[in-house]
PDB file of C-alpha atoms in Angstrom:
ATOM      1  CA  UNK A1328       6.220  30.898  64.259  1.00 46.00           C
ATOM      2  CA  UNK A1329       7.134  27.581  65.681  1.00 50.00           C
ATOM      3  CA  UNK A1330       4.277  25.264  66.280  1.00 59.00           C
ATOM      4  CA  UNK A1331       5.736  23.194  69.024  1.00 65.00           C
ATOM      5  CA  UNK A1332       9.220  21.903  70.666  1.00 77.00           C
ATOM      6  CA  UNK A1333      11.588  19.112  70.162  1.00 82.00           C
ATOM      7  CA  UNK A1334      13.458  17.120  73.306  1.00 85.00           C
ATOM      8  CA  UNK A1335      16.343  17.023  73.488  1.00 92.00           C
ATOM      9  CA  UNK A1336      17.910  19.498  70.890  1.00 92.00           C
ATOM     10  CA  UNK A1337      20.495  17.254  70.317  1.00 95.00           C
ATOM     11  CA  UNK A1338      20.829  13.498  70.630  1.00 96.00           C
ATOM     12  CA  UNK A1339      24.445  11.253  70.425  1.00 97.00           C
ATOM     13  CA  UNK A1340      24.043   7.601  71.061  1.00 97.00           C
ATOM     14  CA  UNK A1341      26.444   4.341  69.837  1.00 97.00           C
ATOM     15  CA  UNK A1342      25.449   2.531  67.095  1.00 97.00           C
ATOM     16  CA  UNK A1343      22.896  -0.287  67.654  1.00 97.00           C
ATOM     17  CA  UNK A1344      20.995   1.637  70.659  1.00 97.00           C
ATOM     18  CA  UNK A1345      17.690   3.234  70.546  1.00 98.00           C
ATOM     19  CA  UNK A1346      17.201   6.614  70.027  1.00 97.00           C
ATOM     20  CA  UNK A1347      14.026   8.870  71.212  1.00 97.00           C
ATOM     21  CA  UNK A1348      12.878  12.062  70.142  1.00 96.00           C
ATOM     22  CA  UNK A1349      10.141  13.391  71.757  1.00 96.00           C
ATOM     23  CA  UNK A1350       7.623  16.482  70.749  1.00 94.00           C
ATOM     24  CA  UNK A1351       5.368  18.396  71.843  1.00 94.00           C
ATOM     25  CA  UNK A1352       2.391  21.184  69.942  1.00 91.00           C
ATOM     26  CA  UNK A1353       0.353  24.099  71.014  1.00 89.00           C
ATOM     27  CA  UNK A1354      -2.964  23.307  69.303  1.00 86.00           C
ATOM     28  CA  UNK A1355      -5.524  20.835  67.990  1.00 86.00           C
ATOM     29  CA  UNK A1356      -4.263  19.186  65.083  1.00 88.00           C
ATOM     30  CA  UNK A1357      -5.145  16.839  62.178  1.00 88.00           C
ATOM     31  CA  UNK A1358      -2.025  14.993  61.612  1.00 90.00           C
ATOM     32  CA  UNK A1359       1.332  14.959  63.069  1.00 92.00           C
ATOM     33  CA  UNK A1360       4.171  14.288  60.622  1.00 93.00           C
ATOM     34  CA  UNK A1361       7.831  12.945  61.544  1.00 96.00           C
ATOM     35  CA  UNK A1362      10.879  14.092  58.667  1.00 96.00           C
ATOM     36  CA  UNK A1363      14.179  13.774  58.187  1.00 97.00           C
ATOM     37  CA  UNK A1364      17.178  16.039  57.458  1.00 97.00           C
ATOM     38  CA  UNK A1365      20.594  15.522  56.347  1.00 95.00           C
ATOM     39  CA  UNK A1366      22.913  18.152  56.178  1.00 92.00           C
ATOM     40  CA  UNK A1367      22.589  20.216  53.428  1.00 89.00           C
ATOM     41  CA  UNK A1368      19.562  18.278  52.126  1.00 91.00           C
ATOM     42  CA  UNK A1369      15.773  18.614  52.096  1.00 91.00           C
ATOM     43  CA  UNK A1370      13.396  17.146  54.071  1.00 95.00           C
ATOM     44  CA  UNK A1371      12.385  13.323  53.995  1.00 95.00           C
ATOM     45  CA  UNK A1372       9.041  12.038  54.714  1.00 95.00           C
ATOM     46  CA  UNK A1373       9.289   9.406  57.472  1.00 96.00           C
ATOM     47  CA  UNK A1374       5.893   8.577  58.765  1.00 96.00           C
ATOM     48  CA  UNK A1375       2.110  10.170  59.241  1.00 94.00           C
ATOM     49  CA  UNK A1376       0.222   9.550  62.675  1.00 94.00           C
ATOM     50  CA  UNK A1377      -3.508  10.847  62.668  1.00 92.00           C
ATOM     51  CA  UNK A1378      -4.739  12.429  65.657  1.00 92.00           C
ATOM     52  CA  UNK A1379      -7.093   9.268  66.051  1.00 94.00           C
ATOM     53  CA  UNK A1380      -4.201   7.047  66.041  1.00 96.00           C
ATOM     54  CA  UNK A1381      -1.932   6.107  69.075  1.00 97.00           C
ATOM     55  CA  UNK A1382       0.860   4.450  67.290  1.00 98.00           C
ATOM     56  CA  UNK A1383       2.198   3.450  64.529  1.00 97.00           C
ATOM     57  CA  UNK A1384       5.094   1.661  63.395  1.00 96.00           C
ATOM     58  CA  UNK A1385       7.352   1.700  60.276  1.00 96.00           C
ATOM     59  CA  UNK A1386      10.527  -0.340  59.853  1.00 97.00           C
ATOM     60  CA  UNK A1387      12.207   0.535  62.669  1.00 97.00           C
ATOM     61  CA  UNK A1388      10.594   3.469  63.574  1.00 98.00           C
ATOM     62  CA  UNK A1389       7.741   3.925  66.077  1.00 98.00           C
ATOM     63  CA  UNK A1390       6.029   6.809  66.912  1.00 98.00           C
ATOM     64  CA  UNK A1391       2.990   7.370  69.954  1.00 98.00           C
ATOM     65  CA  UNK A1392       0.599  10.277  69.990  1.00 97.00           C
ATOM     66  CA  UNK A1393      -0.555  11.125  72.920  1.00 96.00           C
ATOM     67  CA  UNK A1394      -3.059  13.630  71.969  1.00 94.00           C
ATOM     68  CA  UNK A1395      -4.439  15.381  75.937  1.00 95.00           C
ATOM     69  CA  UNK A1396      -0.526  16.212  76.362  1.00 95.00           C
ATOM     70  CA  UNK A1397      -0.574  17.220  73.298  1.00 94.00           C
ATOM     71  CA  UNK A1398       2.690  15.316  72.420  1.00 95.00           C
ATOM     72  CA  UNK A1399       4.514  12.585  70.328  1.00 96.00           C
ATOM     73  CA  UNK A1400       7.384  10.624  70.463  1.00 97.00           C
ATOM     74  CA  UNK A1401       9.439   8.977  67.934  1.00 97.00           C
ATOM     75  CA  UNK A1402      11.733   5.985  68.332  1.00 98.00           C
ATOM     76  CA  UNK A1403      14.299   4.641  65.819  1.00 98.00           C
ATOM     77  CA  UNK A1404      15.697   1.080  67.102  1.00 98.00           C
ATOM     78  CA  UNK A1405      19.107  -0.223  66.554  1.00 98.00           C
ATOM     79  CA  UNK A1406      20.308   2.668  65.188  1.00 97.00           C
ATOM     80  CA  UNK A1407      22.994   2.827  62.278  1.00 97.00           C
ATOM     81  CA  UNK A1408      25.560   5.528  61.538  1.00 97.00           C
ATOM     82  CA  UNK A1409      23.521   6.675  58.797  1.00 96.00           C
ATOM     83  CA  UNK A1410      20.592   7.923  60.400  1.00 97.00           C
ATOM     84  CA  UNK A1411      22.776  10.908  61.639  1.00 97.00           C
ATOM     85  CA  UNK A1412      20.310  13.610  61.175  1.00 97.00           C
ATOM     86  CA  UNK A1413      17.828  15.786  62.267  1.00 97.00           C
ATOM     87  CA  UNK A1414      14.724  14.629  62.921  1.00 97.00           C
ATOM     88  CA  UNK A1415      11.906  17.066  62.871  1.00 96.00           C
ATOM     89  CA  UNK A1416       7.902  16.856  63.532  1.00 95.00           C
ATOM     90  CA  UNK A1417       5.664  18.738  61.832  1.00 93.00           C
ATOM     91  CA  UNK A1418       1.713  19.144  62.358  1.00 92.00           C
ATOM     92  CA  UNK A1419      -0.949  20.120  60.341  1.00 87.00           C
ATOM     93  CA  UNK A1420      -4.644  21.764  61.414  1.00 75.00           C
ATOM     94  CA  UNK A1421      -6.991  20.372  58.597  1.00 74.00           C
ATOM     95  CA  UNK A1422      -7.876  17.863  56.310  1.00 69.00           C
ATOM     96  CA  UNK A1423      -6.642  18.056  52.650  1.00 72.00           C
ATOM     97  CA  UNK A1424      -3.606  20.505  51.684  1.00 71.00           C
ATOM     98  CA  UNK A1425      -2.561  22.914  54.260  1.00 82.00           C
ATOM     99  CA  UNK A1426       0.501  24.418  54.894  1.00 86.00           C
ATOM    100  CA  UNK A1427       2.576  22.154  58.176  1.00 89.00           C
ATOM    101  CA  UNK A1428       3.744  23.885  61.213  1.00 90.00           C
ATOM    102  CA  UNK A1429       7.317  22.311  61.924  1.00 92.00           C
ATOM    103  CA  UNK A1430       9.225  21.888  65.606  1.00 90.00           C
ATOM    104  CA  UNK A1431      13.139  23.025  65.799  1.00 90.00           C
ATOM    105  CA  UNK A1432      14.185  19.919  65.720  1.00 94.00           C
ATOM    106  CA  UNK A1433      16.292  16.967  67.088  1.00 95.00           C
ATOM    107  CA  UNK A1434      19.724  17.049  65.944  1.00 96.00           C
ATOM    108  CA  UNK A1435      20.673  13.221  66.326  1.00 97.00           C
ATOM    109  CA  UNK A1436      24.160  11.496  65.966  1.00 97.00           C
ATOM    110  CA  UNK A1437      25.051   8.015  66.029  1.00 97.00           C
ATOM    111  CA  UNK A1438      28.420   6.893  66.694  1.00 96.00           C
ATOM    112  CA  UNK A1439      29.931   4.304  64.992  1.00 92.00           C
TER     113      UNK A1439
ATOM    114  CA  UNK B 303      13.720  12.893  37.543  1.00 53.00           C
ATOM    115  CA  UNK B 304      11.380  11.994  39.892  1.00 80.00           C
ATOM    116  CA  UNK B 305      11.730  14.416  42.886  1.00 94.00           C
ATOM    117  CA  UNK B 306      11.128  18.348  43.594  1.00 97.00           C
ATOM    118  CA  UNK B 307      13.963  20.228  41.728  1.00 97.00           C
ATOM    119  CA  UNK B 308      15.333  23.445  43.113  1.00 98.00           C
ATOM    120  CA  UNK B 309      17.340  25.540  41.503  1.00 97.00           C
ATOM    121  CA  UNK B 310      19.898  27.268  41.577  1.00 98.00           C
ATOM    122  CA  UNK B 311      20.925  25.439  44.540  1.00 97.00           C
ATOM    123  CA  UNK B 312      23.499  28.368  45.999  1.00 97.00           C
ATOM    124  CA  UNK B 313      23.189  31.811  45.582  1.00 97.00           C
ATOM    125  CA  UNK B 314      24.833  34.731  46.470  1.00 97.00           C
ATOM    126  CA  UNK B 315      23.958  38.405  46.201  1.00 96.00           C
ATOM    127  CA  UNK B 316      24.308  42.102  47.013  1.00 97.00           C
ATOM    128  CA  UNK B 317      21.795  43.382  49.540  1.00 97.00           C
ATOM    129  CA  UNK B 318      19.265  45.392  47.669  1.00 97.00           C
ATOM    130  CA  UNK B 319      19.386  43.097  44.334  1.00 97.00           C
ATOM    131  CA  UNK B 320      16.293  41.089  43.353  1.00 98.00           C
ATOM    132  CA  UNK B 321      16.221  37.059  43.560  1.00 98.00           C
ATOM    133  CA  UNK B 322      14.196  34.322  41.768  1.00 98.00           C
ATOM    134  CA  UNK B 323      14.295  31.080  43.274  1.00 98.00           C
ATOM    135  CA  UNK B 324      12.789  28.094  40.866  1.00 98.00           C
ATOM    136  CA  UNK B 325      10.675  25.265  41.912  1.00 98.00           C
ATOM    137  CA  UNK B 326       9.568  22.287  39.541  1.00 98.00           C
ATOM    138  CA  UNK B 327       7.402  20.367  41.915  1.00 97.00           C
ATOM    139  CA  UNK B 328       6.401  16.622  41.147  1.00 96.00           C
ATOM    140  CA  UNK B 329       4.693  15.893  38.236  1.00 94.00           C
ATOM    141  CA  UNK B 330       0.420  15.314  39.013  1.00 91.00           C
ATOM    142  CA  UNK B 331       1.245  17.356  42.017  1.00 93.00           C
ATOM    143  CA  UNK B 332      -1.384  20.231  42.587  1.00 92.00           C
ATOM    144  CA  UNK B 333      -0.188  21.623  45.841  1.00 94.00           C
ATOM    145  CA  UNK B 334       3.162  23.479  46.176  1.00 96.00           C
ATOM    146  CA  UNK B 335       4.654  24.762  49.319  1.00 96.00           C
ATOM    147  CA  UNK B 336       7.090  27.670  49.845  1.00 98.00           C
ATOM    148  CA  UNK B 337       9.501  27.531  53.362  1.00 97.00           C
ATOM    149  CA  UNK B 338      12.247  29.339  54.856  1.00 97.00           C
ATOM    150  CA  UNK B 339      14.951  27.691  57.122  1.00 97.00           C
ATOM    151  CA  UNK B 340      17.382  29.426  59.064  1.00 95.00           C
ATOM    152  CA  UNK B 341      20.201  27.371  60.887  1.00 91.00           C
ATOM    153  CA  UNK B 342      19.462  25.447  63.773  1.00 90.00           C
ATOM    154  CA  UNK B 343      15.692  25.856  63.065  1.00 92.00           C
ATOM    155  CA  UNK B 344      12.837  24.065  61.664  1.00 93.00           C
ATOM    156  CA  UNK B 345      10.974  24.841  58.597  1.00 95.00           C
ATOM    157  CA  UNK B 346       8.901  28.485  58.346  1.00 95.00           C
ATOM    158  CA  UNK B 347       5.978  27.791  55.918  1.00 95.00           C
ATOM    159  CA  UNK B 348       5.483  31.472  53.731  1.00 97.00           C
ATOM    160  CA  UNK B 349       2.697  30.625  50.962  1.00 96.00           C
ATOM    161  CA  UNK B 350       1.460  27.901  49.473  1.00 94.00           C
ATOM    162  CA  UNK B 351      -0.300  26.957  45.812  1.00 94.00           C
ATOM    163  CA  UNK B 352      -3.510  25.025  44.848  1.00 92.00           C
ATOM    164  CA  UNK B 353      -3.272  24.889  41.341  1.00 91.00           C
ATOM    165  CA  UNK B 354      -2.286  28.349  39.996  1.00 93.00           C
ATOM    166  CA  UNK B 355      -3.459  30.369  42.778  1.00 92.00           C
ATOM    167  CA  UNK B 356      -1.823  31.210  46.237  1.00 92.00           C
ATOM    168  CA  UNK B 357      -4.263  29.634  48.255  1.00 91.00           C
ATOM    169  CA  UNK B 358      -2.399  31.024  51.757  1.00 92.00           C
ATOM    170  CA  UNK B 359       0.347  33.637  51.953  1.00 94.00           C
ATOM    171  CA  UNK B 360      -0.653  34.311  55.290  1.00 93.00           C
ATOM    172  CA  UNK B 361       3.496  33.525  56.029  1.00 94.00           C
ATOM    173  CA  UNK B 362       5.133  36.004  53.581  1.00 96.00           C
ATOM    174  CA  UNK B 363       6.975  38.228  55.865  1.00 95.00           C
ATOM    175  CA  UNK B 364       6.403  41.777  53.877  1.00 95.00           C
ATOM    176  CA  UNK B 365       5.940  43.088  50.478  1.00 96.00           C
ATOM    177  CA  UNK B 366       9.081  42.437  49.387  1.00 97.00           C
ATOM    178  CA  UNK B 367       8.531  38.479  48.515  1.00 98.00           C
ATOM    179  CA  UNK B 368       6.404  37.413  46.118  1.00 97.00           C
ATOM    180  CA  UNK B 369       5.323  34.059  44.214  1.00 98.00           C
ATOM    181  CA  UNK B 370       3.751  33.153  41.620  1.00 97.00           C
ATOM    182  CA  UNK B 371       2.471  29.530  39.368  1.00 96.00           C
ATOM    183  CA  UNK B 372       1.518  30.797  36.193  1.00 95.00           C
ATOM    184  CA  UNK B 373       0.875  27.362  34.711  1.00 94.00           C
ATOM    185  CA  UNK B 374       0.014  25.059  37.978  1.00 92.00           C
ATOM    186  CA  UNK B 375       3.349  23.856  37.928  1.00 95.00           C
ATOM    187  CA  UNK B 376       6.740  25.722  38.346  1.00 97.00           C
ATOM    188  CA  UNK B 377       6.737  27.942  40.672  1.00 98.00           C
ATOM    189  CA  UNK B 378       8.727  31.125  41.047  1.00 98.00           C
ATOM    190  CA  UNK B 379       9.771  32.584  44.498  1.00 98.00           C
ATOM    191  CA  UNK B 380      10.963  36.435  43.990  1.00 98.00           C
ATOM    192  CA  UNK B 381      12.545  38.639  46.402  1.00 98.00           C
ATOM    193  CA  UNK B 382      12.934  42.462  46.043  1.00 97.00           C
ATOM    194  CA  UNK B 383      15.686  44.474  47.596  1.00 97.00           C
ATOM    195  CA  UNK B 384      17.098  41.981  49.620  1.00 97.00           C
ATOM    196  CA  UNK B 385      17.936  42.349  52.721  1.00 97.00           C
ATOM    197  CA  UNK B 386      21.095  40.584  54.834  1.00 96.00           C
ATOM    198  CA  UNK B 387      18.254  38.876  57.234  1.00 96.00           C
ATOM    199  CA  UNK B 388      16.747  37.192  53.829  1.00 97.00           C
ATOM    200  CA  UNK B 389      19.663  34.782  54.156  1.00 97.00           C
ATOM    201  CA  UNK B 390      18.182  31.164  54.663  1.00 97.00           C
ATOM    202  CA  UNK B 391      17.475  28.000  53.207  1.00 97.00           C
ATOM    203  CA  UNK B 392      14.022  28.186  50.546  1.00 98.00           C
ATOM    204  CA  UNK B 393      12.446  25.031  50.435  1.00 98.00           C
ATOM    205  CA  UNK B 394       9.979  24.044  48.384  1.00 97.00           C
ATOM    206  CA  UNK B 395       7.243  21.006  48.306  1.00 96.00           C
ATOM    207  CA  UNK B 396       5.023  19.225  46.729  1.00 95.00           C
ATOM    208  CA  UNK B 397       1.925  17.107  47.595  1.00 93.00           C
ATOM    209  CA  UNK B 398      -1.088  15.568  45.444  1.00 89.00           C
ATOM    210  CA  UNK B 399      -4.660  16.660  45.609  1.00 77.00           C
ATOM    211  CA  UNK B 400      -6.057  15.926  49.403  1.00 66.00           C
ATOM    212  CA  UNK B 401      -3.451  15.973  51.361  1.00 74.00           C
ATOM    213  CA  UNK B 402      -0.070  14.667  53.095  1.00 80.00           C
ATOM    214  CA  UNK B 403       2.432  13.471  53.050  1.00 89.00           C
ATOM    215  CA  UNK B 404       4.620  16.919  51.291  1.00 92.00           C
ATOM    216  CA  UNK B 405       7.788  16.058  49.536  1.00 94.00           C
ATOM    217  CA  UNK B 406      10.844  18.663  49.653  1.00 95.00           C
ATOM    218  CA  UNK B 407      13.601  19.757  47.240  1.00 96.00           C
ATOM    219  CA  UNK B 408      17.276  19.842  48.267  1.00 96.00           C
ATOM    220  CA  UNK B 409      16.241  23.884  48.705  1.00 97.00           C
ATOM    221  CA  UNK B 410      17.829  27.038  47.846  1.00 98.00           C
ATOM    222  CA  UNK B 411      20.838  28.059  49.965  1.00 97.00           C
ATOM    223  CA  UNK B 412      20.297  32.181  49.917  1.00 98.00           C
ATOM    224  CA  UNK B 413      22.744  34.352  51.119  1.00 97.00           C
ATOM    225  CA  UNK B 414      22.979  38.154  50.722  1.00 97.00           C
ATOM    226  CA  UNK B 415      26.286  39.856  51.193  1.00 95.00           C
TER     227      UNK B 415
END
């Protein structure tokens, strides 16, 4: 099953605007994980927010954690034509190696 | 090379044949993750490896699959008598001892005639 919900399913901006993806979970977590898909392609790592962290920035990526709604948000600035993708969160319970719960996903495209 | 290798990439099938679908996770890894992706969905986690032993295969969905890591490092995803609902994308991933992030293969496109 489906830990938790991506908004919106799908996502088309111009190049150079901003671009949010939001998410939310069912239950307590440990981390929450943001990855990347291209078509036909596995998944890429993007960035790991701990459930005692707020934010947390990467590049041009940012993504909030707003733990009591249980929900996160991630936000790629000036976006390029080649982060056309789906974006996908992913959460995990525990510490150490456990198995991630992953959203349906954000299905992003940015116009040239 | 330096990533999780999948292989084959494509394969296609009878329904009612047996699969195996290969994983060669990263090298030093000790955790090894099997998921299932249908289209338009996210990731479906089905059983995952600490060392040679399925630590959780709470996510296999009947007796039909199967996996095994005889050596604590290839791993084997089988599939009896394959059904036309077993079509999906495998992935498979990797992490080190203690934690996150996992990294993914280019997965197994499955599809059974």
């Amino acid at each position: 099953s489906q830990q938790g919900e991506e908004d919106p399913q799908a996502l088309s901006i111009q190049e150079g605007e901003n671009a949010t993806m939001n998410c939310s979970y069912k239950t307590s977590i440990n981390n929450l994980q943001w990855y990347r898909q291209n078509s036909g392609r596995g998944l890429v790592h993007l960035i790991l927010i701990r459930s005692n962290e707020r934010e947390k920035h990467s590049g041009r990526l940012r993504v909030t954690l707003d733990t009591s709604k249980k929900s996160s948000s991630l936000l790629i600035t000036a976006s390029r034509a080649a982060d056309t993708a789906s974006y996908f969160c992913a959460t995990d319970k525990n510490s150490g190696n456990t198995p991630l719960v992953f959203g349906k996903g954000t299905r992003l495209s940015v116009i040239a | 090379g330096a990533g999780v290798s999948q292989t084959p990439s494509n394969k296609v099938t009878e329904k009612g044949k047996y699969v195996e679908l290969r994983c060669d996770p990263i090298s030093g890894h000790t955790a090894l993750y099997w998921y299932r992706q249908s289209l338009g969905q996210g990731p479906e986690f089905l059983i995952y490896f600490q060392g040679t032993g399925a630590a959780d295969d709470s996510g296999l969905p009947n007796d039909r699959f199967f996996a095994v890591r005889p050596e604590g490092s290839v791993s084997t995803l089988k599939i009896q008598r394959t059904e036309r609902g077993d079509s999906a994308v495998y992935l498979c991933a990797s992490s080190r001892q203690g934690g996150q992030p996992q990294h993914f293969g280019d997965g197994t496109r499955l599809s059974i005639l």
